PDB file of C-alpha atoms in Angstrom:
ATOM      1  CA  UNK A  56      -8.189  27.965  -6.364  1.00  0.00           C
ATOM      2  CA  UNK A  57      -4.893  27.188  -7.825  1.00  0.00           C
ATOM      3  CA  UNK A  58      -4.277  23.161  -9.115  1.00  0.00           C
ATOM      4  CA  UNK A  59      -1.923  21.208  -6.101  1.00  0.00           C
ATOM      5  CA  UNK A  60       0.586  19.034  -7.060  1.00  0.00           C
ATOM      6  CA  UNK A  61      -1.259  16.471  -7.029  1.00  0.00           C
ATOM      7  CA  UNK A  62      -4.048  17.138 -10.325  1.00  0.00           C
ATOM      8  CA  UNK A  63      -0.984  17.929 -12.287  1.00  0.00           C
ATOM      9  CA  UNK A  64       0.187  14.427 -11.464  1.00  0.00           C
ATOM     10  CA  UNK A  65      -3.421  12.881 -12.167  1.00  0.00           C
ATOM     11  CA  UNK A  66      -3.171  14.982 -15.483  1.00  0.00           C
ATOM     12  CA  UNK A  67       0.717  13.887 -16.444  1.00  0.00           C
ATOM     13  CA  UNK A  68      -0.306  10.558 -16.212  1.00  0.00           C
ATOM     14  CA  UNK A  69      -2.914  10.767 -18.072  1.00  0.00           C
ATOM     15  CA  UNK A  70      -1.637  12.468 -20.797  1.00  0.00           C
ATOM     16  CA  UNK A  71       0.901  10.673 -20.891  1.00  0.00           C
ATOM     17  CA  UNK A  72      -1.209   6.862 -20.958  1.00  0.00           C
ATOM     18  CA  UNK A  73      -3.970   9.041 -22.988  1.00  0.00           C
ATOM     19  CA  UNK A  74      -6.172   5.984 -21.095  1.00  0.00           C
ATOM     20  CA  UNK A  75      -8.041   6.906 -17.980  1.00  0.00           C
ATOM     21  CA  UNK A  76      -7.686   3.384 -16.706  1.00  0.00           C
ATOM     22  CA  UNK A  77      -4.268   2.683 -17.004  1.00  0.00           C
ATOM     23  CA  UNK A  78      -3.801   6.391 -15.347  1.00  0.00           C
ATOM     24  CA  UNK A  79      -5.911   5.347 -13.106  1.00  0.00           C
ATOM     25  CA  UNK A  80      -3.626   1.903 -12.228  1.00  0.00           C
ATOM     26  CA  UNK A  81      -0.756   3.361 -12.901  1.00  0.00           C
ATOM     27  CA  UNK A  82      -1.422   5.880  -9.786  1.00  0.00           C
ATOM     28  CA  UNK A  83      -3.243   3.357  -7.760  1.00  0.00           C
ATOM     29  CA  UNK A  84      -6.497   4.578  -7.135  1.00  0.00           C
ATOM     30  CA  UNK A  85      -9.724   4.378  -8.862  1.00  0.00           C
ATOM     31  CA  UNK A  86     -10.531   5.319 -12.282  1.00  0.00           C
ATOM     32  CA  UNK A  87     -14.240   7.294 -11.406  1.00  0.00           C
ATOM     33  CA  UNK A  88     -11.728   9.578  -8.673  1.00  0.00           C
ATOM     34  CA  UNK A  89      -9.267   9.793 -11.698  1.00  0.00           C
ATOM     35  CA  UNK A  90     -11.889  11.084 -13.988  1.00  0.00           C
ATOM     36  CA  UNK A  91     -13.793  13.523 -11.147  1.00  0.00           C
ATOM     37  CA  UNK A  92      -9.882  15.086 -10.325  1.00  0.00           C
ATOM     38  CA  UNK A  93      -9.631  15.872 -14.503  1.00  0.00           C
ATOM     39  CA  UNK A  94     -12.442  17.511 -14.546  1.00  0.00           C
ATOM     40  CA  UNK A  95     -11.984  19.730 -11.263  1.00  0.00           C
ATOM     41  CA  UNK A  96      -9.372  20.141 -12.991  1.00  0.00           C
ATOM     42  CA  UNK A  97     -10.574  21.605 -16.671  1.00  0.00           C
ATOM     43  CA  UNK A  98     -13.154  23.735 -14.257  1.00  0.00           C
ATOM     44  CA  UNK A  99     -10.383  24.973 -12.274  1.00  0.00           C
ATOM     45  CA  UNK A 100      -8.257  25.759 -15.612  1.00  0.00           C
ATOM     46  CA  UNK A 101     -11.471  27.243 -17.748  1.00  0.00           C
ATOM     47  CA  UNK A 102     -10.430  25.108 -20.335  1.00  0.00           C
ATOM     48  CA  UNK A 103     -10.961  21.258 -21.833  1.00  0.00           C
ATOM     49  CA  UNK A 104      -7.645  19.728 -21.503  1.00  0.00           C
ATOM     50  CA  UNK A 105      -8.644  16.422 -23.517  1.00  0.00           C
ATOM     51  CA  UNK A 106     -10.708  15.143 -26.257  1.00  0.00           C
ATOM     52  CA  UNK A 107     -12.656  12.169 -25.161  1.00  0.00           C
ATOM     53  CA  UNK A 108     -14.906   9.488 -26.882  1.00  0.00           C
ATOM     54  CA  UNK A 109     -16.085   6.301 -26.261  1.00  0.00           C
ATOM     55  CA  UNK A 110     -12.715   4.776 -27.462  1.00  0.00           C
ATOM     56  CA  UNK A 111     -10.594   7.502 -27.703  1.00  0.00           C
ATOM     57  CA  UNK A 112      -8.066  10.612 -25.342  1.00  0.00           C
ATOM     58  CA  UNK A 113      -6.215  12.607 -26.991  1.00  0.00           C
ATOM     59  CA  UNK A 114      -4.754  15.626 -25.760  1.00  0.00           C
ATOM     60  CA  UNK A 115      -6.546  19.278 -26.624  1.00  0.00           C
ATOM     61  CA  UNK A 116      -4.740  22.581 -27.892  1.00  0.00           C
ATOM     62  CA  UNK A 117      -4.602  23.309 -23.963  1.00  0.00           C
ATOM     63  CA  UNK A 118      -4.001  19.933 -22.743  1.00  0.00           C
ATOM     64  CA  UNK A 119      -1.000  19.997 -24.706  1.00  0.00           C
ATOM     65  CA  UNK A 120       0.277  23.293 -23.298  1.00  0.00           C
ATOM     66  CA  UNK A 121      -0.341  21.683 -19.653  1.00  0.00           C
ATOM     67  CA  UNK A 122       0.961  18.952 -20.026  1.00  0.00           C
ATOM     68  CA  UNK A 123       4.329  20.826 -21.010  1.00  0.00           C
ATOM     69  CA  UNK A 124       4.922  23.354 -17.884  1.00  0.00           C
ATOM     70  CA  UNK A 125       3.613  20.811 -15.316  1.00  0.00           C
ATOM     71  CA  UNK A 126       6.106  18.372 -15.830  1.00  0.00           C
ATOM     72  CA  UNK A 127       8.454  21.200 -16.008  1.00  0.00           C
ATOM     73  CA  UNK A 128       6.457  22.108 -11.989  1.00  0.00           C
ATOM     74  CA  UNK A 129       6.838  18.469 -11.062  1.00  0.00           C
ATOM     75  CA  UNK A 130      10.465  17.699 -11.978  1.00  0.00           C
ATOM     76  CA  UNK A 131      11.247  21.668 -10.355  1.00  0.00           C
ATOM     77  CA  UNK A 132       9.336  20.099  -7.179  1.00  0.00           C
ATOM     78  CA  UNK A 133      11.015  16.822  -6.742  1.00  0.00           C
ATOM     79  CA  UNK A 134      14.522  18.284  -6.463  1.00  0.00           C
ATOM     80  CA  UNK A 135      13.164  21.240  -4.172  1.00  0.00           C
ATOM     81  CA  UNK A 136      11.963  18.486  -1.864  1.00  0.00           C
ATOM     82  CA  UNK A 137      14.633  16.056  -2.061  1.00  0.00           C
ATOM     83  CA  UNK A 138      16.857  19.239  -0.989  1.00  0.00           C
ATOM     84  CA  UNK A 139      14.274  20.074   1.741  1.00  0.00           C
ATOM     85  CA  UNK A 140      14.330  16.531   2.906  1.00  0.00           C
ATOM     86  CA  UNK A 141      18.436  16.184   2.713  1.00  0.00           C
ATOM     87  CA  UNK A 142      18.637  19.894   4.830  1.00  0.00           C
ATOM     88  CA  UNK A 143      16.435  18.662   7.523  1.00  0.00           C
ATOM     89  CA  UNK A 144      17.024  15.211   7.465  1.00  0.00           C
ATOM     90  CA  UNK A 145      14.145  14.014   7.983  1.00  0.00           C
ATOM     91  CA  UNK A 146      12.268  11.230   6.391  1.00  0.00           C
ATOM     92  CA  UNK A 147       9.228   9.861   5.829  1.00  0.00           C
ATOM     93  CA  UNK A 148       7.732   6.245   6.498  1.00  0.00           C
ATOM     94  CA  UNK A 149       4.774   4.919   5.555  1.00  0.00           C
ATOM     95  CA  UNK A 150       2.668   2.344   7.304  1.00  0.00           C
ATOM     96  CA  UNK A 151      -0.182   0.825   6.325  1.00  0.00           C
ATOM     97  CA  UNK A 152      -3.119   0.689   8.071  1.00  0.00           C
ATOM     98  CA  UNK A 153      -2.768   0.314  12.717  1.00  0.00           C
ATOM     99  CA  UNK A 154       0.800   0.519  14.207  1.00  0.00           C
ATOM    100  CA  UNK A 155       2.967  -1.054  17.094  1.00  0.00           C
ATOM    101  CA  UNK A 156       2.828   1.482  19.749  1.00  0.00           C
ATOM    102  CA  UNK A 157       6.572   3.077  20.260  1.00  0.00           C
ATOM    103  CA  UNK A 158       6.891   2.862  15.941  1.00  0.00           C
ATOM    104  CA  UNK A 159       8.415   4.988  15.540  1.00  0.00           C
ATOM    105  CA  UNK A 160      11.400   5.510  17.931  1.00  0.00           C
ATOM    106  CA  UNK A 161      11.889   2.101  17.789  1.00  0.00           C
ATOM    107  CA  UNK A 162      13.162   3.067  13.832  1.00  0.00           C
ATOM    108  CA  UNK A 163      14.120   6.293  14.697  1.00  0.00           C
ATOM    109  CA  UNK A 164      16.591   4.456  17.469  1.00  0.00           C
ATOM    110  CA  UNK A 165      17.807   2.036  15.378  1.00  0.00           C
ATOM    111  CA  UNK A 166      18.266   3.749  11.709  1.00  0.00           C
ATOM    112  CA  UNK A 167      20.024   7.298  13.603  1.00  0.00           C
ATOM    113  CA  UNK A 168      17.561   9.435  11.120  1.00  0.00           C
ATOM    114  CA  UNK A 169      14.756  11.460  12.223  1.00  0.00           C
ATOM    115  CA  UNK A 170      11.019   9.778  10.808  1.00  0.00           C
ATOM    116  CA  UNK A 171       8.002  11.554  10.370  1.00  0.00           C
ATOM    117  CA  UNK A 172       4.646   8.835  10.608  1.00  0.00           C
ATOM    118  CA  UNK A 173       2.595   8.711   6.715  1.00  0.00           C
ATOM    119  CA  UNK A 174      -0.465   6.320   8.131  1.00  0.00           C
ATOM    120  CA  UNK A 175      -1.514   4.648   4.958  1.00  0.00           C
ATOM    121  CA  UNK A 176      -4.541   2.514   4.086  1.00  0.00           C
ATOM    122  CA  UNK A 177      -5.451  -0.771   2.742  1.00  0.00           C
ATOM    123  CA  UNK A 178      -6.610   1.124  -0.519  1.00  0.00           C
ATOM    124  CA  UNK A 179      -3.078   2.032  -0.728  1.00  0.00           C
ATOM    125  CA  UNK A 180      -0.520  -1.052  -1.556  1.00  0.00           C
ATOM    126  CA  UNK A 181       2.158   1.634  -1.710  1.00  0.00           C
ATOM    127  CA  UNK A 182       2.216   2.854   1.516  1.00  0.00           C
ATOM    128  CA  UNK A 183       2.645   6.198   0.026  1.00  0.00           C
ATOM    129  CA  UNK A 184       5.216   5.564  -2.265  1.00  0.00           C
ATOM    130  CA  UNK A 185       3.882   6.087  -4.849  1.00  0.00           C
ATOM    131  CA  UNK A 186       1.979   9.513  -4.050  1.00  0.00           C
ATOM    132  CA  UNK A 187       5.186  10.370  -3.216  1.00  0.00           C
ATOM    133  CA  UNK A 188       3.623  10.886   0.588  1.00  0.00           C
ATOM    134  CA  UNK A 189       6.404   8.552   1.712  1.00  0.00           C
ATOM    135  CA  UNK A 190       9.906   8.014   1.318  1.00  0.00           C
ATOM    136  CA  UNK A 191      10.302   4.543   2.519  1.00  0.00           C
ATOM    137  CA  UNK A 192       7.781   2.261   4.047  1.00  0.00           C
ATOM    138  CA  UNK A 193       6.930  -0.723   5.611  1.00  0.00           C
ATOM    139  CA  UNK A 194       4.826  -3.507   3.560  1.00  0.00           C
ATOM    140  CA  UNK A 195       5.127  -7.426   3.821  1.00  0.00           C
ATOM    141  CA  UNK A 196       5.920  -8.726   0.593  1.00  0.00           C
ATOM    142  CA  UNK A 197       5.218  -9.061  -2.303  1.00  0.00           C
ATOM    143  CA  UNK A 198       5.522  -5.776  -3.647  1.00  0.00           C
ATOM    144  CA  UNK A 199       2.741  -3.443  -5.925  1.00  0.00           C
ATOM    145  CA  UNK A 200       4.889  -3.482  -8.949  1.00  0.00           C
ATOM    146  CA  UNK A 201       8.219  -4.580  -8.296  1.00  0.00           C
ATOM    147  CA  UNK A 202       9.722  -1.965 -11.619  1.00  0.00           C
ATOM    148  CA  UNK A 203       9.495   0.407  -9.811  1.00  0.00           C
ATOM    149  CA  UNK A 204      10.153  -0.415  -5.847  1.00  0.00           C
ATOM    150  CA  UNK A 205      13.579  -2.080  -4.124  1.00  0.00           C
ATOM    151  CA  UNK A 206      13.502  -3.185  -0.695  1.00  0.00           C
ATOM    152  CA  UNK A 207      15.816  -4.730   2.334  1.00  0.00           C
ATOM    153  CA  UNK A 208      14.038  -8.204   3.879  1.00  0.00           C
ATOM    154  CA  UNK A 209      13.642  -6.903   7.681  1.00  0.00           C
ATOM    155  CA  UNK A 210      12.296  -9.709   9.281  1.00  0.00           C
ATOM    156  CA  UNK A 211      10.117 -13.567   8.245  1.00  0.00           C
ATOM    157  CA  UNK A 212       7.581 -15.016  10.268  1.00  0.00           C
ATOM    158  CA  UNK A 213       4.862 -17.392   9.749  1.00  0.00           C
ATOM    159  CA  UNK A 214       1.257 -16.786   9.032  1.00  0.00           C
ATOM    160  CA  UNK A 215      -1.764 -18.037  11.196  1.00  0.00           C
ATOM    161  CA  UNK A 216      -4.848 -17.815  11.023  1.00  0.00           C
ATOM    162  CA  UNK A 217      -7.664 -16.106  12.998  1.00  0.00           C
ATOM    163  CA  UNK A 218     -11.143 -17.064  13.250  1.00  0.00           C
ATOM    164  CA  UNK A 219     -13.879 -18.398  15.891  1.00  0.00           C
ATOM    165  CA  UNK A 220     -13.466 -20.294  19.554  1.00  0.00           C
ATOM    166  CA  UNK A 221     -16.087 -22.697  17.834  1.00  0.00           C
ATOM    167  CA  UNK A 222     -14.764 -22.490  15.080  1.00  0.00           C
ATOM    168  CA  UNK A 223     -14.677 -26.337  13.802  1.00  0.00           C
ATOM    169  CA  UNK A 224     -11.097 -25.627  13.352  1.00  0.00           C
ATOM    170  CA  UNK A 225      -9.919 -23.673  17.063  1.00  0.00           C
ATOM    171  CA  UNK A 226      -9.340 -26.889  19.288  1.00  0.00           C
ATOM    172  CA  UNK A 227      -6.777 -28.281  16.716  1.00  0.00           C
ATOM    173  CA  UNK A 228      -3.081 -26.477  17.889  1.00  0.00           C
ATOM    174  CA  UNK A 229      -1.040 -25.809  13.683  1.00  0.00           C
ATOM    175  CA  UNK A 230      -3.699 -26.115  10.927  1.00  0.00           C
ATOM    176  CA  UNK A 231      -3.075 -27.275   7.474  1.00  0.00           C
ATOM    177  CA  UNK A 232      -3.772 -24.242   4.861  1.00  0.00           C
ATOM    178  CA  UNK A 233      -6.099 -27.298   3.407  1.00  0.00           C
ATOM    179  CA  UNK A 234      -8.185 -27.370   5.403  1.00  0.00           C
ATOM    180  CA  UNK A 235      -8.496 -23.956   5.668  1.00  0.00           C
ATOM    181  CA  UNK A 236      -9.064 -23.337   1.417  1.00  0.00           C
ATOM    182  CA  UNK A 237     -12.723 -24.074   1.542  1.00  0.00           C
ATOM    183  CA  UNK A 238     -13.644 -21.392   4.143  1.00  0.00           C
ATOM    184  CA  UNK A 239     -14.513 -17.980   3.469  1.00  0.00           C
ATOM    185  CA  UNK A 240     -12.082 -15.309   4.433  1.00  0.00           C
ATOM    186  CA  UNK A 241     -11.883 -11.807   5.606  1.00  0.00           C
ATOM    187  CA  UNK A 242     -10.008 -10.261   2.482  1.00  0.00           C
ATOM    188  CA  UNK A 243      -8.687  -6.831   1.799  1.00  0.00           C
ATOM    189  CA  UNK A 244      -9.864  -4.413  -0.650  1.00  0.00           C
ATOM    190  CA  UNK A 245      -9.989  -5.017  -4.355  1.00  0.00           C
ATOM    191  CA  UNK A 246      -7.197  -1.740  -4.401  1.00  0.00           C
ATOM    192  CA  UNK A 247      -4.770  -3.600  -2.411  1.00  0.00           C
ATOM    193  CA  UNK A 248      -4.033  -5.668  -5.624  1.00  0.00           C
ATOM    194  CA  UNK A 249      -1.153  -8.517  -4.348  1.00  0.00           C
ATOM    195  CA  UNK A 250      -1.225  -8.310  -1.656  1.00  0.00           C
ATOM    196  CA  UNK A 251      -4.782  -8.954  -1.173  1.00  0.00           C
ATOM    197  CA  UNK A 252      -4.303 -12.518  -2.989  1.00  0.00           C
ATOM    198  CA  UNK A 253      -1.401 -13.331  -0.637  1.00  0.00           C
ATOM    199  CA  UNK A 254      -3.123 -12.464   2.504  1.00  0.00           C
ATOM    200  CA  UNK A 255      -5.376 -14.809   1.048  1.00  0.00           C
ATOM    201  CA  UNK A 256      -3.524 -17.712   1.221  1.00  0.00           C
ATOM    202  CA  UNK A 257      -3.597 -17.509  -3.054  1.00  0.00           C
ATOM    203  CA  UNK A 258      -0.219 -18.450  -3.659  1.00  0.00           C
ATOM    204  CA  UNK A 259      -0.863 -22.183  -1.991  1.00  0.00           C
ATOM    205  CA  UNK A 260      -4.626 -22.419  -4.362  1.00  0.00           C
ATOM    206  CA  UNK A 261      -2.783 -23.672  -6.978  1.00  0.00           C
ATOM    207  CA  UNK A 262      -5.456 -21.447  -8.888  1.00  0.00           C
ATOM    208  CA  UNK A 263      -8.614 -22.163  -6.941  1.00  0.00           C
ATOM    209  CA  UNK A 264      -9.992 -19.065  -5.800  1.00  0.00           C
ATOM    210  CA  UNK A 265     -10.972 -18.108  -2.190  1.00  0.00           C
ATOM    211  CA  UNK A 266     -14.102 -17.828  -0.897  1.00  0.00           C
ATOM    212  CA  UNK A 267     -14.845 -13.922   0.371  1.00  0.00           C
ATOM    213  CA  UNK A 268     -17.421 -13.886   3.328  1.00  0.00           C
ATOM    214  CA  UNK A 269     -17.018  -9.779   3.341  1.00  0.00           C
ATOM    215  CA  UNK A 270     -14.557  -6.981   2.871  1.00  0.00           C
ATOM    216  CA  UNK A 271     -12.554  -4.923   5.129  1.00  0.00           C
ATOM    217  CA  UNK A 272     -10.947  -1.862   4.968  1.00  0.00           C
ATOM    218  CA  UNK A 273      -9.118  -1.042   8.664  1.00  0.00           C
ATOM    219  CA  UNK A 274      -7.781  -3.411  11.032  1.00  0.00           C
ATOM    220  CA  UNK A 275     -10.475  -2.837  12.935  1.00  0.00           C
ATOM    221  CA  UNK A 276     -12.774  -3.551  10.684  1.00  0.00           C
ATOM    222  CA  UNK A 277     -11.445  -7.014   9.576  1.00  0.00           C
ATOM    223  CA  UNK A 278     -11.309  -7.704  13.744  1.00  0.00           C
ATOM    224  CA  UNK A 279     -14.929  -7.551  13.575  1.00  0.00           C
ATOM    225  CA  UNK A 280     -15.993  -9.037  10.394  1.00  0.00           C
ATOM    226  CA  UNK A 281     -14.142 -12.385  12.205  1.00  0.00           C
ATOM    227  CA  UNK A 282     -16.162 -11.679  15.351  1.00  0.00           C
ATOM    228  CA  UNK A 283     -18.894 -11.533  13.409  1.00  0.00           C
ATOM    229  CA  UNK A 284     -18.181 -14.751  11.661  1.00  0.00           C
ATOM    230  CA  UNK A 285     -18.058 -13.873   7.968  1.00  0.00           C
ATOM    231  CA  UNK A 286     -15.100 -15.493   7.708  1.00  0.00           C
ATOM    232  CA  UNK A 287     -11.409 -16.412   8.543  1.00  0.00           C
ATOM    233  CA  UNK A 288      -9.192 -14.204   8.293  1.00  0.00           C
ATOM    234  CA  UNK A 289      -4.313 -14.489   7.172  1.00  0.00           C
ATOM    235  CA  UNK A 290      -2.058 -12.491   9.457  1.00  0.00           C
ATOM    236  CA  UNK A 291       1.666 -12.325  10.750  1.00  0.00           C
ATOM    237  CA  UNK A 292       2.851 -13.953  13.985  1.00  0.00           C
ATOM    238  CA  UNK A 293       3.981 -11.191  15.910  1.00  0.00           C
ATOM    239  CA  UNK A 294       0.668  -8.993  15.314  1.00  0.00           C
ATOM    240  CA  UNK A 295      -1.355 -11.968  16.923  1.00  0.00           C
ATOM    241  CA  UNK A 296      -1.088 -10.394  19.731  1.00  0.00           C
ATOM    242  CA  UNK A 297      -2.177  -7.065  18.144  1.00  0.00           C
ATOM    243  CA  UNK A 298      -5.931  -8.753  17.011  1.00  0.00           C
ATOM    244  CA  UNK A 299      -6.657 -10.257  21.234  1.00  0.00           C
ATOM    245  CA  UNK A 300     -11.167 -10.293  21.169  1.00  0.00           C
ATOM    246  CA  UNK A 301     -12.913 -12.018  23.375  1.00  0.00           C
ATOM    247  CA  UNK A 302     -14.153 -14.588  21.120  1.00  0.00           C
ATOM    248  CA  UNK A 303     -11.088 -15.246  19.239  1.00  0.00           C
ATOM    249  CA  UNK A 304      -8.703 -17.426  18.903  1.00  0.00           C
ATOM    250  CA  UNK A 305      -5.632 -17.853  16.007  1.00  0.00           C
ATOM    251  CA  UNK A 306      -3.619 -20.599  15.479  1.00  0.00           C
ATOM    252  CA  UNK A 307      -0.114 -21.564  12.919  1.00  0.00           C
ATOM    253  CA  UNK A 308      -1.217 -22.364   9.212  1.00  0.00           C
ATOM    254  CA  UNK A 309       1.138 -25.285   8.098  1.00  0.00           C
ATOM    255  CA  UNK A 310       1.221 -25.422   4.254  1.00  0.00           C
ATOM    256  CA  UNK A 311       1.772 -21.803   3.749  1.00  0.00           C
ATOM    257  CA  UNK A 312       5.124 -20.044   2.702  1.00  0.00           C
ATOM    258  CA  UNK A 313       5.936 -17.535   5.784  1.00  0.00           C
ATOM    259  CA  UNK A 314       5.471 -14.014   4.934  1.00  0.00           C
ATOM    260  CA  UNK A 315       8.351 -11.328   4.842  1.00  0.00           C
ATOM    261  CA  UNK A 316       8.456  -7.594   6.169  1.00  0.00           C
ATOM    262  CA  UNK A 317       9.937  -5.530   3.582  1.00  0.00           C
ATOM    263  CA  UNK A 318      12.155  -1.846   3.848  1.00  0.00           C
ATOM    264  CA  UNK A 319      10.890  -0.206   0.952  1.00  0.00           C
ATOM    265  CA  UNK A 320      11.710   2.145  -1.957  1.00  0.00           C
ATOM    266  CA  UNK A 321      11.162   3.933  -4.920  1.00  0.00           C
ATOM    267  CA  UNK A 322      13.742   1.974  -7.753  1.00  0.00           C
ATOM    268  CA  UNK A 323      14.740   6.215  -8.979  1.00  0.00           C
ATOM    269  CA  UNK A 324      14.900   7.829  -5.337  1.00  0.00           C
ATOM    270  CA  UNK A 325      19.501   7.527  -5.112  1.00  0.00           C
ATOM    271  CA  UNK A 326      19.894   8.949  -2.219  1.00  0.00           C
ATOM    272  CA  UNK A 327      22.611   8.131  -0.056  1.00  0.00           C
ATOM    273  CA  UNK A 328      19.865   8.423   2.961  1.00  0.00           C
ATOM    274  CA  UNK A 329      17.626   5.978   1.822  1.00  0.00           C
ATOM    275  CA  UNK A 330      20.143   3.619   1.414  1.00  0.00           C
ATOM    276  CA  UNK A 331      21.994   4.056   4.991  1.00  0.00           C
ATOM    277  CA  UNK A 332      18.588   3.876   6.658  1.00  0.00           C
ATOM    278  CA  UNK A 333      17.206   0.489   5.429  1.00  0.00           C
ATOM    279  CA  UNK A 334      21.135  -0.880   6.126  1.00  0.00           C
ATOM    280  CA  UNK A 335      21.238   0.895  10.127  1.00  0.00           C
ATOM    281  CA  UNK A 336      17.490  -0.830  10.264  1.00  0.00           C
ATOM    282  CA  UNK A 337      18.875  -3.843   8.995  1.00  0.00           C
ATOM    283  CA  UNK A 338      21.560  -4.193  10.955  1.00  0.00           C
ATOM    284  CA  UNK A 339      20.092  -2.968  13.479  1.00  0.00           C
ATOM    285  CA  UNK A 340      17.359  -5.796  13.709  1.00  0.00           C
ATOM    286  CA  UNK A 341      14.282  -3.948  13.894  1.00  0.00           C
ATOM    287  CA  UNK A 342      11.275  -5.990  15.539  1.00  0.00           C
ATOM    288  CA  UNK A 343       8.447  -3.934  16.581  1.00  0.00           C
ATOM    289  CA  UNK A 344       4.718  -5.200  15.833  1.00  0.00           C
ATOM    290  CA  UNK A 345       3.277  -3.992  12.248  1.00  0.00           C
ATOM    291  CA  UNK A 346       0.020  -4.236  10.613  1.00  0.00           C
ATOM    292  CA  UNK A 347      -0.011  -6.567   7.183  1.00  0.00           C
TER     293      UNK A 347
END
């Protein structure tokens, strides 16, 4: 079986970084996953690509040959992919986790562009942008690795807290974040990066570490964890209806900065259609529900 473009991207990242951990961070994947893929690529090609020891990583002669060819292949694919996308006038939009009903139809109506949906996990903080599965992404700020991306804020809204109805604070109309700071929280996976810290209220903790009652990789897992009493979680105001569940309630939180939903794209993507899409969505007042 011939290598996939993904395998070549993984190889080029390691070849340029000469460090598996740094390359994994650049690709937004786990280091063991990256090591496994490189070993599989070496088996497919029946060559050794890297000299590895506990202190360093270096390219072999075969690795240097592959690096030159892999860069040409990836560059050619990017040029071809751009031409295909422009010819078909279809943009891929990355959406993290669950999405509101009719989201793509509303985005198409607001932008005037044909769209394809890329559903992303919370373990991918770029929502498909880093791996080029998406041309644009809807995500809550802050974006990962801000130097690699540009964005337009679509809307700003308060953060709320989801908690059991029998919680000691559930009877309050509004809850101060200082009253929640020592509560156990349901956290996103560590791979979510800056988003994990933001939805733990890290910007208002003044350096105090959040108490983690559990982790959830999806909206459904988080809903279940809160219903089991493992902790509380923050969410955007417009997403409160998505978390309606017997025995749970949501309250606005004071003492927290609002969250911002943005349309994000790669900084090196200079296609006119990208900026046109973002501007049209902003001008159209897009307000479909989206899950953080």
